[in-house]
Amino acid sequence: MAARSAPGVSFNFFETQHQIADGQRVAIIIPTKNYGSLVRQCVDSIRATVQHAAYDLIVIDHASTEQASLDYFAQLEQEGTATVLRYQGPSISRRSTTGRCAS
């Protein structure tokens, strides 16, 4: 997959763009535990900025307990905006692997 990278808005930030072939979909995996407000910011940003690529959002919920987060994750599922996978286990890397396997 061809890509282009350039300096971003400040030190240690980069803007990277990947060329996506027609018909290809991208899986965007968001691992989280609680922090529904941060996930909302991510989803809103993706909706506002990703225009020319087909994508699937996958939220990996690592046993969240905050009701507001759980409500937002349920809303994402009900709208069909994202697939929310529930995960209980030891590590963040395993959550990401779970997401890659689901995509």
mmCIF file of N, CA and C in Angstrom:
data_model
loop_
_atom_site.group_PDB
_atom_site.id
_atom_site.type_symbol
_atom_site.label_atom_id
_atom_site.label_comp_id
_atom_site.label_asym_id
_atom_site.label_seq_id
_atom_site.Cartn_x
_atom_site.Cartn_y
_atom_site.Cartn_z
ATOM 1 N N MET A 1 0.841 -1.161 0.000
ATOM 2 C CA MET A 1 0.000 0.000 0.000
ATOM 3 C C MET A 1 0.892 1.233 0.000
ATOM 4 N N ALA A 2 0.727 2.089 -0.979
ATOM 5 C CA ALA A 2 1.526 3.309 -1.083
ATOM 6 C C ALA A 2 1.081 4.314 -0.032
ATOM 7 N N ALA A 3 2.051 5.061 0.499
ATOM 8 C CA ALA A 3 1.746 6.054 1.529
ATOM 9 C C ALA A 3 2.641 7.270 1.362
ATOM 10 N N ARG A 4 2.179 8.375 1.929
ATOM 11 C CA ARG A 4 2.941 9.615 1.937
ATOM 12 C C ARG A 4 2.918 10.149 3.354
ATOM 13 N N SER A 5 4.057 10.622 3.837
ATOM 14 C CA SER A 5 4.143 11.182 5.175
ATOM 15 C C SER A 5 4.829 12.533 5.106
ATOM 16 N N ALA A 6 4.324 13.490 5.905
ATOM 17 C CA ALA A 6 4.883 14.841 5.911
ATOM 18 C C ALA A 6 4.838 15.374 7.342
ATOM 19 N N PRO A 7 5.654 16.390 7.636
ATOM 20 C CA PRO A 7 5.598 16.991 8.979
ATOM 21 C C PRO A 7 4.186 17.479 9.287
ATOM 22 N N GLY A 8 3.810 17.366 10.553
ATOM 23 C CA GLY A 8 2.474 17.765 10.978
ATOM 24 C C GLY A 8 2.446 19.150 11.580
ATOM 25 N N VAL A 9 1.469 19.387 12.435
ATOM 26 C CA VAL A 9 1.209 20.715 12.973
ATOM 27 C C VAL A 9 2.243 21.188 13.982
ATOM 28 N N SER A 10 2.970 20.269 14.600
ATOM 29 C CA SER A 10 3.998 20.659 15.557
ATOM 30 C C SER A 10 5.016 19.525 15.698
ATOM 31 N N PHE A 11 5.984 19.722 16.572
ATOM 32 C CA PHE A 11 7.046 18.744 16.789
ATOM 33 C C PHE A 11 6.463 17.364 17.077
ATOM 34 N N ASN A 12 7.002 16.364 16.415
ATOM 35 C CA ASN A 12 6.665 14.965 16.629
ATOM 36 C C ASN A 12 5.249 14.599 16.175
ATOM 37 N N PHE A 13 4.648 15.440 15.343
ATOM 38 C CA PHE A 13 3.374 15.133 14.702
ATOM 39 C C PHE A 13 3.628 14.948 13.217
ATOM 40 N N PHE A 14 2.928 13.996 12.623
ATOM 41 C CA PHE A 14 3.096 13.716 11.204
ATOM 42 C C PHE A 14 1.738 13.540 10.549
ATOM 43 N N GLU A 15 1.650 13.911 9.314
ATOM 44 C CA GLU A 15 0.449 13.676 8.528
ATOM 45 C C GLU A 15 0.778 12.557 7.553
ATOM 46 N N THR A 16 0.055 11.468 7.663
ATOM 47 C CA THR A 16 0.297 10.313 6.805
ATOM 48 C C THR A 16 -0.956 10.022 6.005
ATOM 49 N N GLN A 17 -0.780 9.807 4.723
ATOM 50 C CA GLN A 17 -1.897 9.465 3.853
ATOM 51 C C GLN A 17 -1.559 8.186 3.107
ATOM 52 N N HIS A 18 -2.498 7.270 3.122
ATOM 53 C CA HIS A 18 -2.357 6.001 2.412
ATOM 54 C C HIS A 18 -3.313 5.998 1.233
ATOM 55 N N GLN A 19 -2.846 5.511 0.111
ATOM 56 C CA GLN A 19 -3.733 5.349 -1.030
ATOM 57 C C GLN A 19 -4.529 4.063 -0.844
ATOM 58 N N ILE A 20 -5.827 4.167 -1.051
ATOM 59 C CA ILE A 20 -6.704 3.016 -0.874
ATOM 60 C C ILE A 20 -7.327 2.696 -2.229
ATOM 61 N N ALA A 21 -7.213 1.455 -2.616
ATOM 62 C CA ALA A 21 -7.754 1.027 -3.909
ATOM 63 C C ALA A 21 -9.280 1.068 -3.894
ATOM 64 N N ASP A 22 -9.865 1.279 -5.060
ATOM 65 C CA ASP A 22 -11.321 1.264 -5.178
ATOM 66 C C ASP A 22 -11.878 -0.036 -4.610
ATOM 67 N N GLY A 23 -12.932 0.086 -3.837
ATOM 68 C CA GLY A 23 -13.575 -1.088 -3.269
ATOM 69 C C GLY A 23 -12.943 -1.592 -1.987
ATOM 70 N N GLN A 24 -11.813 -1.042 -1.605
ATOM 71 C CA GLN A 24 -11.125 -1.481 -0.393
ATOM 72 C C GLN A 24 -11.712 -0.765 0.821
ATOM 73 N N ARG A 25 -11.818 -1.452 1.943
ATOM 74 C CA ARG A 25 -12.313 -0.872 3.197
ATOM 75 C C ARG A 25 -11.182 -0.843 4.212
ATOM 76 N N VAL A 26 -11.277 0.100 5.124
ATOM 77 C CA VAL A 26 -10.290 0.257 6.181
ATOM 78 C C VAL A 26 -10.975 -0.001 7.517
ATOM 79 N N ALA A 27 -10.334 -0.742 8.407
ATOM 80 C CA ALA A 27 -10.853 -0.948 9.761
ATOM 81 C C ALA A 27 -10.151 0.045 10.688
ATOM 82 N N ILE A 28 -10.941 0.839 11.388
ATOM 83 C CA ILE A 28 -10.414 1.782 12.371
ATOM 84 C C ILE A 28 -10.770 1.208 13.735
ATOM 85 N N ILE A 29 -9.736 0.834 14.492
ATOM 86 C CA ILE A 29 -9.926 0.147 15.772
ATOM 87 C C ILE A 29 -9.641 1.124 16.901
ATOM 88 N N ILE A 30 -10.612 1.269 17.814
ATOM 89 C CA ILE A 30 -10.478 2.185 18.947
ATOM 90 C C ILE A 30 -10.582 1.372 20.237
ATOM 91 N N PRO A 31 -9.435 1.052 20.866
ATOM 92 C CA PRO A 31 -9.498 0.361 22.154
ATOM 93 C C PRO A 31 -9.756 1.371 23.272
ATOM 94 N N THR A 32 -10.593 0.985 24.240
ATOM 95 C CA THR A 32 -10.904 1.911 25.333
ATOM 96 C C THR A 32 -11.360 1.153 26.566
ATOM 97 N N LYS A 33 -11.241 1.810 27.688
ATOM 98 C CA LYS A 33 -11.889 1.382 28.923
ATOM 99 C C LYS A 33 -12.473 2.651 29.521
ATOM 100 N N ASN A 34 -13.799 2.723 29.514
ATOM 101 C CA ASN A 34 -14.500 3.939 29.902
ATOM 102 C C ASN A 34 -14.174 5.034 28.881
ATOM 103 N N TYR A 35 -14.005 6.253 29.261
ATOM 104 C CA TYR A 35 -13.639 7.359 28.358
ATOM 105 C C TYR A 35 -14.532 7.455 27.121
ATOM 106 N N GLY A 36 -15.829 7.265 27.311
ATOM 107 C CA GLY A 36 -16.758 7.403 26.194
ATOM 108 C C GLY A 36 -16.689 8.774 25.547
ATOM 109 N N SER A 37 -16.401 9.817 26.352
ATOM 110 C CA SER A 37 -16.309 11.168 25.782
ATOM 111 C C SER A 37 -15.134 11.274 24.816
ATOM 112 N N LEU A 38 -14.041 10.611 25.104
ATOM 113 C CA LEU A 38 -12.890 10.610 24.200
ATOM 114 C C LEU A 38 -13.199 9.799 22.942
ATOM 115 N N VAL A 39 -13.875 8.679 23.105
ATOM 116 C CA VAL A 39 -14.278 7.882 21.942
ATOM 117 C C VAL A 39 -15.221 8.705 21.065
ATOM 118 N N ARG A 40 -16.121 9.464 21.690
ATOM 119 C CA ARG A 40 -17.034 10.324 20.934
ATOM 120 C C ARG A 40 -16.247 11.343 20.104
ATOM 121 N N GLN A 41 -15.210 11.951 20.699
ATOM 122 C CA GLN A 41 -14.364 12.896 19.963
ATOM 123 C C GLN A 41 -13.709 12.216 18.769
ATOM 124 N N CYS A 42 -13.216 10.988 18.970
ATOM 125 C CA CYS A 42 -12.584 10.238 17.880
ATOM 126 C C CYS A 42 -13.586 9.976 16.760
ATOM 127 N N VAL A 43 -14.756 9.480 17.117
ATOM 128 C CA VAL A 43 -15.773 9.142 16.121
ATOM 129 C C VAL A 43 -16.224 10.394 15.374
ATOM 130 N N ASP A 44 -16.457 11.489 16.110
ATOM 131 C CA ASP A 44 -16.868 12.738 15.463
ATOM 132 C C ASP A 44 -15.796 13.243 14.499
ATOM 133 N N SER A 45 -14.544 13.130 14.900
ATOM 134 C CA SER A 45 -13.437 13.555 14.040
ATOM 135 C C SER A 45 -13.354 12.694 12.780
ATOM 136 N N ILE A 46 -13.510 11.395 12.940
ATOM 137 C CA ILE A 46 -13.478 10.486 11.786
ATOM 138 C C ILE A 46 -14.617 10.826 10.825
ATOM 139 N N ARG A 47 -15.808 11.022 11.368
ATOM 140 C CA ARG A 47 -16.967 11.367 10.522
ATOM 141 C C ARG A 47 -16.727 12.672 9.760
ATOM 142 N N ALA A 48 -16.074 13.628 10.412
ATOM 143 C CA ALA A 48 -15.875 14.948 9.804
ATOM 144 C C ALA A 48 -14.735 14.978 8.786
ATOM 145 N N THR A 49 -13.744 14.101 8.944
ATOM 146 C CA THR A 49 -12.544 14.223 8.117
ATOM 147 C C THR A 49 -12.348 13.125 7.089
ATOM 148 N N VAL A 50 -12.887 11.960 7.314
ATOM 149 C CA VAL A 50 -12.694 10.862 6.360
ATOM 150 C C VAL A 50 -13.819 10.930 5.329
ATOM 151 N N GLN A 51 -13.440 11.271 4.111
ATOM 152 C CA GLN A 51 -14.460 11.488 3.090
ATOM 153 C C GLN A 51 -14.358 10.527 1.918
ATOM 154 N N HIS A 52 -13.188 10.078 1.588
ATOM 155 C CA HIS A 52 -13.021 9.312 0.349
ATOM 156 C C HIS A 52 -12.574 7.879 0.601
ATOM 157 N N ALA A 53 -12.944 7.353 1.749
ATOM 158 C CA ALA A 53 -12.565 5.974 2.042
ATOM 159 C C ALA A 53 -13.723 5.282 2.756
ATOM 160 N N ALA A 54 -13.957 4.049 2.378
ATOM 161 C CA ALA A 54 -14.940 3.228 3.086
ATOM 162 C C ALA A 54 -14.254 2.667 4.321
ATOM 163 N N TYR A 55 -14.923 2.743 5.462
ATOM 164 C CA TYR A 55 -14.287 2.280 6.690
ATOM 165 C C TYR A 55 -15.303 1.628 7.614
ATOM 166 N N ASP A 56 -14.782 0.789 8.488
ATOM 167 C CA ASP A 56 -15.556 0.166 9.556
ATOM 168 C C ASP A 56 -14.943 0.608 10.875
ATOM 169 N N LEU A 57 -15.774 1.090 11.792
ATOM 170 C CA LEU A 57 -15.306 1.444 13.129
ATOM 171 C C LEU A 57 -15.518 0.259 14.057
ATOM 172 N N ILE A 58 -14.467 -0.087 14.789
ATOM 173 C CA ILE A 58 -14.551 -1.171 15.758
ATOM 174 C C ILE A 58 -14.056 -0.621 17.092
ATOM 175 N N VAL A 59 -14.942 -0.589 18.079
ATOM 176 C CA VAL A 59 -14.582 -0.147 19.420
ATOM 177 C C VAL A 59 -14.373 -1.394 20.265
ATOM 178 N N ILE A 60 -13.196 -1.490 20.859
ATOM 179 C CA ILE A 60 -12.899 -2.599 21.763
ATOM 180 C C ILE A 60 -13.074 -2.069 23.181
ATOM 181 N N ASP A 61 -14.136 -2.494 23.844
ATOM 182 C CA ASP A 61 -14.456 -2.030 25.192
ATOM 183 C C ASP A 61 -13.881 -3.000 26.214
ATOM 184 N N HIS A 62 -12.891 -2.522 26.953
ATOM 185 C CA HIS A 62 -12.215 -3.352 27.950
ATOM 186 C C HIS A 62 -12.912 -3.204 29.299
ATOM 187 N N ALA A 63 -14.064 -3.838 29.419
ATOM 188 C CA ALA A 63 -14.807 -3.920 30.679
ATOM 189 C C ALA A 63 -15.112 -2.545 31.276
ATOM 190 N N SER A 64 -15.645 -1.647 30.455
ATOM 191 C CA SER A 64 -16.006 -0.321 30.959
ATOM 192 C C SER A 64 -17.068 -0.429 32.046
ATOM 193 N N THR A 65 -17.020 0.519 32.978
ATOM 194 C CA THR A 65 -17.980 0.561 34.074
ATOM 195 C C THR A 65 -18.733 1.886 34.137
ATOM 196 N N GLU A 66 -18.263 2.915 33.446
ATOM 197 C CA GLU A 66 -18.934 4.215 33.451
ATOM 198 C C GLU A 66 -20.219 4.115 32.629
ATOM 199 N N GLN A 67 -21.341 4.450 33.245
ATOM 200 C CA GLN A 67 -22.623 4.305 32.564
ATOM 201 C C GLN A 67 -22.715 5.178 31.319
ATOM 202 N N ALA A 68 -22.182 6.391 31.377
ATOM 203 C CA ALA A 68 -22.233 7.274 30.207
ATOM 204 C C ALA A 68 -21.474 6.656 29.032
ATOM 205 N N SER A 69 -20.343 6.023 29.317
ATOM 206 C CA SER A 69 -19.576 5.354 28.263
ATOM 207 C C SER A 69 -20.364 4.180 27.698
ATOM 208 N N LEU A 70 -20.923 3.366 28.571
ATOM 209 C CA LEU A 70 -21.700 2.205 28.129
ATOM 210 C C LEU A 70 -22.898 2.644 27.281
ATOM 211 N N ASP A 71 -23.547 3.742 27.683
ATOM 212 C CA ASP A 71 -24.682 4.254 26.907
ATOM 213 C C ASP A 71 -24.228 4.702 25.517
ATOM 214 N N TYR A 72 -23.097 5.385 25.456
ATOM 215 C CA TYR A 72 -22.602 5.847 24.156
ATOM 216 C C TYR A 72 -22.219 4.668 23.261
ATOM 217 N N PHE A 73 -21.563 3.672 23.834
ATOM 218 C CA PHE A 73 -21.179 2.501 23.042
ATOM 219 C C PHE A 73 -22.438 1.794 22.507
ATOM 220 N N ALA A 74 -23.473 1.695 23.332
ATOM 221 C CA ALA A 74 -24.729 1.089 22.891
ATOM 222 C C ALA A 74 -25.357 1.917 21.767
ATOM 223 N N GLN A 75 -25.279 3.235 21.876
ATOM 224 C CA GLN A 75 -25.807 4.119 20.830
ATOM 225 C C GLN A 75 -25.078 3.886 19.508
ATOM 226 N N LEU A 76 -23.745 3.745 19.562
ATOM 227 C CA LEU A 76 -22.971 3.479 18.345
ATOM 228 C C LEU A 76 -23.446 2.203 17.672
ATOM 229 N N GLU A 77 -23.687 1.175 18.491
ATOM 230 C CA GLU A 77 -24.158 -0.097 17.932
ATOM 231 C C GLU A 77 -25.561 0.043 17.337
ATOM 232 N N GLN A 78 -26.460 0.714 18.056
ATOM 233 C CA GLN A 78 -27.835 0.857 17.592
ATOM 234 C C GLN A 78 -27.913 1.640 16.292
ATOM 235 N N GLU A 79 -27.059 2.664 16.145
ATOM 236 C CA GLU A 79 -27.037 3.469 14.922
ATOM 237 C C GLU A 79 -26.386 2.734 13.759
ATOM 238 N N GLY A 80 -25.629 1.675 14.068
ATOM 239 C CA GLY A 80 -24.866 0.992 13.035
ATOM 240 C C GLY A 80 -23.579 1.717 12.693
ATOM 241 N N THR A 81 -23.178 2.641 13.562
ATOM 242 C CA THR A 81 -21.968 3.432 13.344
ATOM 243 C C THR A 81 -20.713 2.616 13.595
ATOM 244 N N ALA A 82 -20.759 1.737 14.597
ATOM 245 C CA ALA A 82 -19.567 0.970 14.979
ATOM 246 C C ALA A 82 -19.975 -0.403 15.481
ATOM 247 N N THR A 83 -19.043 -1.309 15.370
ATOM 248 C CA THR A 83 -19.156 -2.597 16.035
ATOM 249 C C THR A 83 -18.453 -2.450 17.368
ATOM 250 N N VAL A 84 -19.120 -2.808 18.452
ATOM 251 C CA VAL A 84 -18.513 -2.718 19.783
ATOM 252 C C VAL A 84 -18.275 -4.129 20.277
ATOM 253 N N LEU A 85 -17.020 -4.444 20.512
ATOM 254 C CA LEU A 85 -16.643 -5.757 21.028
ATOM 255 C C LEU A 85 -16.292 -5.619 22.503
ATOM 256 N N ARG A 86 -16.894 -6.442 23.330
ATOM 257 C CA ARG A 86 -16.609 -6.424 24.766
ATOM 258 C C ARG A 86 -15.399 -7.325 25.024
ATOM 259 N N TYR A 87 -14.491 -6.827 25.820
ATOM 260 C CA TYR A 87 -13.270 -7.590 26.107
ATOM 261 C C TYR A 87 -12.966 -7.526 27.581
ATOM 262 N N GLN A 88 -12.626 -8.658 28.159
ATOM 263 C CA GLN A 88 -12.133 -8.711 29.531
ATOM 264 C C GLN A 88 -10.859 -9.527 29.504
ATOM 265 N N GLY A 89 -9.781 -8.923 29.898
ATOM 266 C CA GLY A 89 -8.512 -9.617 29.856
ATOM 267 C C GLY A 89 -7.397 -8.695 30.282
ATOM 268 N N PRO A 90 -6.171 -9.179 30.202
ATOM 269 C CA PRO A 90 -5.061 -8.471 30.815
ATOM 270 C C PRO A 90 -4.431 -7.317 30.044
ATOM 271 N N SER A 91 -4.425 -7.326 28.722
ATOM 272 C CA SER A 91 -3.517 -6.374 28.071
ATOM 273 C C SER A 91 -4.151 -5.611 26.926
ATOM 274 N N ILE A 92 -3.630 -4.412 26.700
ATOM 275 C CA ILE A 92 -4.101 -3.579 25.607
ATOM 276 C C ILE A 92 -3.736 -4.185 24.251
ATOM 277 N N SER A 93 -2.583 -4.838 24.160
ATOM 278 C CA SER A 93 -2.201 -5.421 22.871
ATOM 279 C C SER A 93 -3.171 -6.531 22.473
ATOM 280 N N ARG A 94 -3.672 -7.264 23.436
ATOM 281 C CA ARG A 94 -4.634 -8.316 23.113
ATOM 282 C C ARG A 94 -5.960 -7.711 22.646
ATOM 283 N N ARG A 95 -6.336 -6.553 23.220
ATOM 284 C CA ARG A 95 -7.556 -5.867 22.755
ATOM 285 C C ARG A 95 -7.408 -5.503 21.288
ATOM 286 N N SER A 96 -6.254 -4.951 20.905
ATOM 287 C CA SER A 96 -6.047 -4.559 19.521
ATOM 288 C C SER A 96 -6.060 -5.759 18.588
ATOM 289 N N THR A 97 -5.481 -6.861 19.043
ATOM 290 C CA THR A 97 -5.504 -8.088 18.257
ATOM 291 C C THR A 97 -6.930 -8.563 18.065
ATOM 292 N N THR A 98 -7.748 -8.448 19.100
ATOM 293 C CA THR A 98 -9.164 -8.815 19.006
ATOM 294 C C THR A 98 -9.840 -7.997 17.922
ATOM 295 N N GLY A 99 -9.539 -6.710 17.864
ATOM 296 C CA GLY A 99 -10.118 -5.845 16.841
ATOM 297 C C GLY A 99 -9.678 -6.207 15.449
ATOM 298 N N ARG A 100 -8.395 -6.495 15.289
ATOM 299 C CA ARG A 100 -7.888 -6.871 13.956
ATOM 300 C C ARG A 100 -8.533 -8.157 13.483
ATOM 301 N N CYS A 101 -8.736 -9.086 14.396
ATOM 302 C CA CYS A 101 -9.360 -10.359 14.013
ATOM 303 C C CYS A 101 -10.817 -10.158 13.616
ATOM 304 N N ALA A 102 -11.469 -9.155 14.211
ATOM 305 C CA ALA A 102 -12.887 -8.907 13.907
ATOM 306 C C ALA A 102 -13.074 -8.155 12.616
ATOM 307 N N SER A 103 -12.021 -7.502 12.117
ATOM 308 C CA SER A 103 -12.193 -6.659 10.929
ATOM 309 C C SER A 103 -12.132 -7.411 9.630
#
